[in-house]
mmCIF file of C-alpha atoms in Angstrom:
data_model
loop_
_atom_site.group_PDB
_atom_site.id
_atom_site.type_symbol
_atom_site.label_atom_id
_atom_site.label_comp_id
_atom_site.label_asym_id
_atom_site.label_seq_id
_atom_site.Cartn_x
_atom_site.Cartn_y
_atom_site.Cartn_z
ATOM 1 C CA MET W 1 0.000 0.000 0.000
ATOM 2 C CA ILE W 2 2.834 2.429 0.767
ATOM 3 C CA TYR W 3 4.296 1.957 -2.708
ATOM 4 C CA TRP W 4 0.933 2.729 -4.292
ATOM 5 C CA LYS W 5 0.771 5.937 -2.220
ATOM 6 C CA ILE W 6 4.307 6.841 -3.284
ATOM 7 C CA PHE W 7 3.331 6.209 -6.896
ATOM 8 C CA LEU W 8 0.233 8.404 -6.639
ATOM 9 C CA ALA W 9 2.085 11.135 -4.746
ATOM 10 C CA PHE W 10 4.450 11.640 -7.673
ATOM 11 C CA PHE W 11 2.363 10.436 -10.628
ATOM 12 C CA ILE W 12 -0.479 12.920 -10.099
ATOM 13 C CA PRO W 13 1.857 15.957 -10.008
ATOM 14 C CA GLY W 14 3.608 14.528 -13.043
ATOM 15 C CA VAL W 15 0.326 14.441 -14.942
ATOM 16 C CA LEU W 16 -0.945 17.832 -13.752
ATOM 17 C CA GLY W 17 2.371 19.687 -13.568
ATOM 18 C CA TYR W 18 2.261 21.190 -17.035
ATOM 19 C CA GLY W 19 5.368 23.278 -17.633
ATOM 20 C CA GLY W 20 8.158 21.120 -16.240
ATOM 21 C CA GLY W 21 9.650 20.310 -12.866
ATOM 22 C CA PRO W 22 9.158 23.702 -11.196
ATOM 23 C CA ALA W 23 5.471 23.611 -12.090
ATOM 24 C CA SER W 24 5.023 20.284 -10.349
ATOM 25 C CA ILE W 25 6.845 21.203 -7.121
ATOM 26 C CA PRO W 26 3.810 22.850 -5.428
ATOM 27 C CA LEU W 27 1.746 19.823 -6.436
ATOM 28 C CA VAL W 28 4.347 17.454 -4.964
ATOM 29 C CA GLU W 29 4.370 19.535 -1.800
ATOM 30 C CA ASN W 30 0.604 19.196 -1.571
ATOM 31 C CA GLU W 31 0.820 15.413 -1.857
ATOM 32 C CA VAL W 32 3.853 14.864 0.382
ATOM 33 C CA VAL W 33 3.146 17.456 3.085
ATOM 34 C CA ASP W 34 -0.601 18.007 3.147
ATOM 35 C CA ARG W 35 -2.070 14.724 1.932
ATOM 36 C CA TYR W 36 0.272 11.990 3.194
ATOM 37 C CA HIS W 37 2.126 13.927 5.935
ATOM 38 C CA TRP W 38 5.463 12.300 5.097
ATOM 39 C CA LEU W 39 7.330 15.592 5.517
ATOM 40 C CA SER W 40 6.709 18.911 7.239
ATOM 41 C CA VAL W 41 6.851 22.132 5.216
ATOM 42 C CA ASN W 42 10.284 22.785 6.693
ATOM 43 C CA GLU W 43 11.569 19.324 5.757
ATOM 44 C CA PHE W 44 10.115 19.717 2.266
ATOM 45 C CA SER W 45 11.838 23.076 1.852
ATOM 46 C CA GLU W 46 15.145 21.474 2.891
ATOM 47 C CA VAL W 47 14.692 18.670 0.341
ATOM 48 C CA LEU W 48 13.813 21.257 -2.295
ATOM 49 C CA ALA W 49 16.881 23.360 -1.446
ATOM 50 C CA LEU W 50 19.182 20.359 -1.544
ATOM 51 C CA GLY W 51 17.614 19.149 -4.784
ATOM 52 C CA ASN W 52 18.135 22.574 -6.356
ATOM 53 C CA ALA W 53 21.774 22.591 -5.304
ATOM 54 C CA LEU W 54 22.453 19.328 -7.141
ATOM 55 C CA PRO W 55 22.637 18.967 -10.917
ATOM 56 C CA GLY W 56 19.775 17.379 -12.844
ATOM 57 C CA PRO W 57 15.974 17.588 -12.879
ATOM 58 C CA ILE W 58 14.567 18.637 -9.515
ATOM 59 C CA ALA W 59 11.415 16.504 -9.574
ATOM 60 C CA THR W 60 13.245 13.197 -10.006
ATOM 61 C CA LYS W 61 15.754 13.994 -7.268
ATOM 62 C CA MET W 62 12.977 14.912 -4.868
ATOM 63 C CA SER W 63 10.889 11.859 -5.722
ATOM 64 C CA GLY W 64 13.893 9.571 -5.326
ATOM 65 C CA TYR W 65 14.805 11.018 -1.946
ATOM 66 C CA ILE W 66 11.279 11.172 -0.569
ATOM 67 C CA GLY W 67 10.466 7.730 -1.958
ATOM 68 C CA TYR W 68 13.562 6.366 -0.238
ATOM 69 C CA GLU W 69 12.680 8.031 3.068
ATOM 70 C CA VAL W 70 9.163 6.601 2.958
ATOM 71 C CA GLY W 71 9.696 3.190 1.349
ATOM 72 C CA GLY W 72 13.413 2.412 1.134
ATOM 73 C CA VAL W 73 15.220 1.592 -2.109
ATOM 74 C CA PHE W 74 12.078 0.267 -3.830
ATOM 75 C CA GLY W 75 10.214 3.372 -2.679
ATOM 76 C CA ALA W 76 12.875 5.502 -4.378
ATOM 77 C CA PHE W 77 12.465 3.489 -7.581
ATOM 78 C CA VAL W 78 8.671 3.841 -7.453
ATOM 79 C CA GLY W 79 8.922 7.579 -6.797
ATOM 80 C CA VAL W 80 11.302 8.221 -9.680
ATOM 81 C CA PHE W 81 9.292 6.004 -12.052
ATOM 82 C CA ALA W 82 6.042 7.728 -11.059
ATOM 83 C CA THR W 83 7.667 11.101 -11.744
ATOM 84 C CA ILE W 84 8.897 10.255 -15.218
ATOM 85 C CA ALA W 85 6.055 7.913 -16.253
ATOM 86 C CA PRO W 86 3.510 10.602 -17.265
ATOM 87 C CA SER W 87 5.967 12.401 -19.515
ATOM 88 C CA LEU W 88 7.337 9.151 -20.881
ATOM 89 C CA ILE W 89 3.879 7.774 -21.698
ATOM 90 C CA LEU W 90 2.697 11.058 -23.198
ATOM 91 C CA MET W 91 5.849 11.525 -25.244
ATOM 92 C CA ILE W 92 5.573 8.051 -26.710
ATOM 93 C CA ALA W 93 1.829 8.339 -27.369
ATOM 94 C CA LEU W 94 1.688 11.930 -28.534
ATOM 95 C CA LEU W 95 5.023 12.478 -30.252
ATOM 96 C CA ALA W 96 3.466 12.724 -33.685
ATOM 97 C CA LEU W 97 0.895 15.272 -32.527
ATOM 98 C CA LEU W 98 3.489 17.229 -30.616
ATOM 99 C CA MET W 99 5.738 17.550 -33.626
ATOM 100 C CA LYS W 100 2.807 18.475 -35.875
ATOM 101 C CA PHE W 101 1.449 21.245 -33.637
ATOM 102 C CA LYS W 102 4.510 22.488 -31.749
ATOM 103 C CA ASN W 103 4.444 25.856 -33.552
ATOM 104 C CA SER W 104 0.672 26.203 -33.423
ATOM 105 C CA PRO W 105 -0.576 29.539 -32.093
ATOM 106 C CA LYS W 106 -3.194 27.666 -30.043
ATOM 107 C CA VAL W 107 -0.530 25.581 -28.313
ATOM 108 C CA LYS W 108 1.505 28.710 -27.629
ATOM 109 C CA LEU W 109 -1.626 30.430 -26.296
ATOM 110 C CA LEU W 110 -2.315 27.472 -24.007
ATOM 111 C CA THR W 111 1.220 27.693 -22.648
ATOM 112 C CA ASN W 112 0.841 31.419 -22.050
ATOM 113 C CA LEU W 113 -2.450 30.863 -20.234
ATOM 114 C CA VAL W 114 -0.983 28.205 -17.932
ATOM 115 C CA ARG W 115 2.024 30.291 -16.871
ATOM 116 C CA PRO W 116 0.112 32.618 -14.493
ATOM 117 C CA ALA W 117 -1.328 29.617 -12.658
ATOM 118 C CA ILE W 118 2.181 28.183 -12.251
ATOM 119 C CA ALA W 119 3.430 31.545 -10.984
ATOM 120 C CA VAL W 120 0.634 31.670 -8.389
ATOM 121 C CA LEU W 121 1.393 28.122 -7.210
ATOM 122 C CA LEU W 122 5.098 28.930 -6.845
ATOM 123 C CA GLY W 123 4.228 32.184 -5.076
ATOM 124 C CA ILE W 124 2.022 30.371 -2.569
ATOM 125 C CA MET W 125 4.764 27.857 -1.899
ATOM 126 C CA ALA W 126 7.344 30.646 -1.461
ATOM 127 C CA TYR W 127 4.991 32.408 0.959
ATOM 128 C CA ASP W 128 4.638 29.203 3.008
ATOM 129 C CA PHE W 129 8.432 28.835 3.137
ATOM 130 C CA PHE W 130 8.809 32.494 4.153
ATOM 131 C CA LYS W 131 6.153 32.120 6.862
ATOM 132 C CA ASP W 132 7.822 29.013 8.296
ATOM 133 C CA SER W 133 11.214 30.708 8.224
ATOM 134 C CA TYR W 134 9.764 33.772 9.950
ATOM 135 C CA HIS W 135 8.301 31.613 12.721
ATOM 136 C CA GLY W 136 11.419 29.431 12.945
ATOM 137 C CA ILE W 137 14.311 31.897 12.948
ATOM 138 C CA GLY W 138 12.668 35.300 13.322
ATOM 139 C CA TRP W 139 12.163 38.246 11.003
ATOM 140 C CA LEU W 140 15.719 39.645 11.165
ATOM 141 C CA GLN W 141 17.512 36.537 9.930
ATOM 142 C CA THR W 142 14.729 35.768 7.445
ATOM 143 C CA LEU W 143 14.936 39.279 6.010
ATOM 144 C CA ALA W 144 18.753 39.143 5.904
ATOM 145 C CA ILE W 145 18.724 35.821 4.025
ATOM 146 C CA VAL W 146 16.082 37.125 1.595
ATOM 147 C CA VAL W 147 17.974 40.364 0.874
ATOM 148 C CA VAL W 148 21.408 38.733 0.555
ATOM 149 C CA SER W 149 20.009 35.952 -1.659
ATOM 150 C CA PHE W 150 18.184 38.460 -3.847
ATOM 151 C CA LEU W 151 21.318 40.573 -4.300
ATOM 152 C CA LEU W 152 23.498 37.553 -5.030
ATOM 153 C CA LEU W 153 21.033 36.215 -7.605
ATOM 154 C CA GLN W 154 19.873 39.423 -9.282
ATOM 155 C CA LYS W 155 22.686 41.944 -8.935
ATOM 156 C CA TRP W 156 25.801 39.804 -9.006
ATOM 157 C CA LYS W 157 24.321 36.912 -11.014
ATOM 158 C CA VAL W 158 25.686 34.203 -8.713
ATOM 159 C CA HIS W 159 24.521 30.725 -9.698
ATOM 160 C CA PRO W 160 21.505 29.630 -7.590
ATOM 161 C CA ALA W 161 23.297 26.460 -6.476
ATOM 162 C CA TYR W 162 25.967 28.564 -4.724
ATOM 163 C CA VAL W 163 23.337 30.735 -3.038
ATOM 164 C CA ILE W 164 21.457 27.674 -1.812
ATOM 165 C CA GLY W 165 24.716 26.072 -0.667
ATOM 166 C CA ALA W 166 25.688 29.239 1.213
ATOM 167 C CA ALA W 167 22.266 29.351 2.887
ATOM 168 C CA LEU W 168 22.647 25.717 3.906
ATOM 169 C CA VAL W 169 26.097 26.397 5.386
ATOM 170 C CA TYR W 170 24.755 29.489 7.190
ATOM 171 C CA GLY W 171 21.885 27.458 8.599
ATOM 172 C CA ALA W 172 24.165 24.620 9.682
ATOM 173 C CA ILE W 173 26.614 26.955 11.433
ATOM 174 C CA PHE W 174 24.346 29.605 12.955
ATOM 175 C CA LEU W 175 20.941 27.953 13.197
ATOM 176 C CA GLY W 176 21.700 24.282 13.666
#
């Protein structure tokens, strides 16, 4: 039964997460944190941060880790398979249609209409992370991490993996 839950927890976001890995992250959070209670919001944010710091697709790394935590090695396999299965099945089944209509104005319009919904989902998730950080470490350190991260990413164009790594080191040294 646990493997079926792991499969559903990552398959459903894989089916509904139109737009790639980042689009499915709020959906994965909903399944893992809210529905099955395998992780807290804080634990999920740590998995997300670590997954972002490592190379490769974020959704598969998260599903492998969470699947392993919940169901061991086979749980990791089920989680990763459930994450890639929707795209794999759709790509095999719809490749001809995709190639035929990839430059269609209607397909481009659909993509443009979905983007605001993805932005809202990511914004809600970011707000939840900010709220948990505010309650966990206080407003001063939360604000300092937000401002320093923003400057590193936007002004000095530091790679996000380094910013996440620095935040992890800061947390381990000063907050752990």
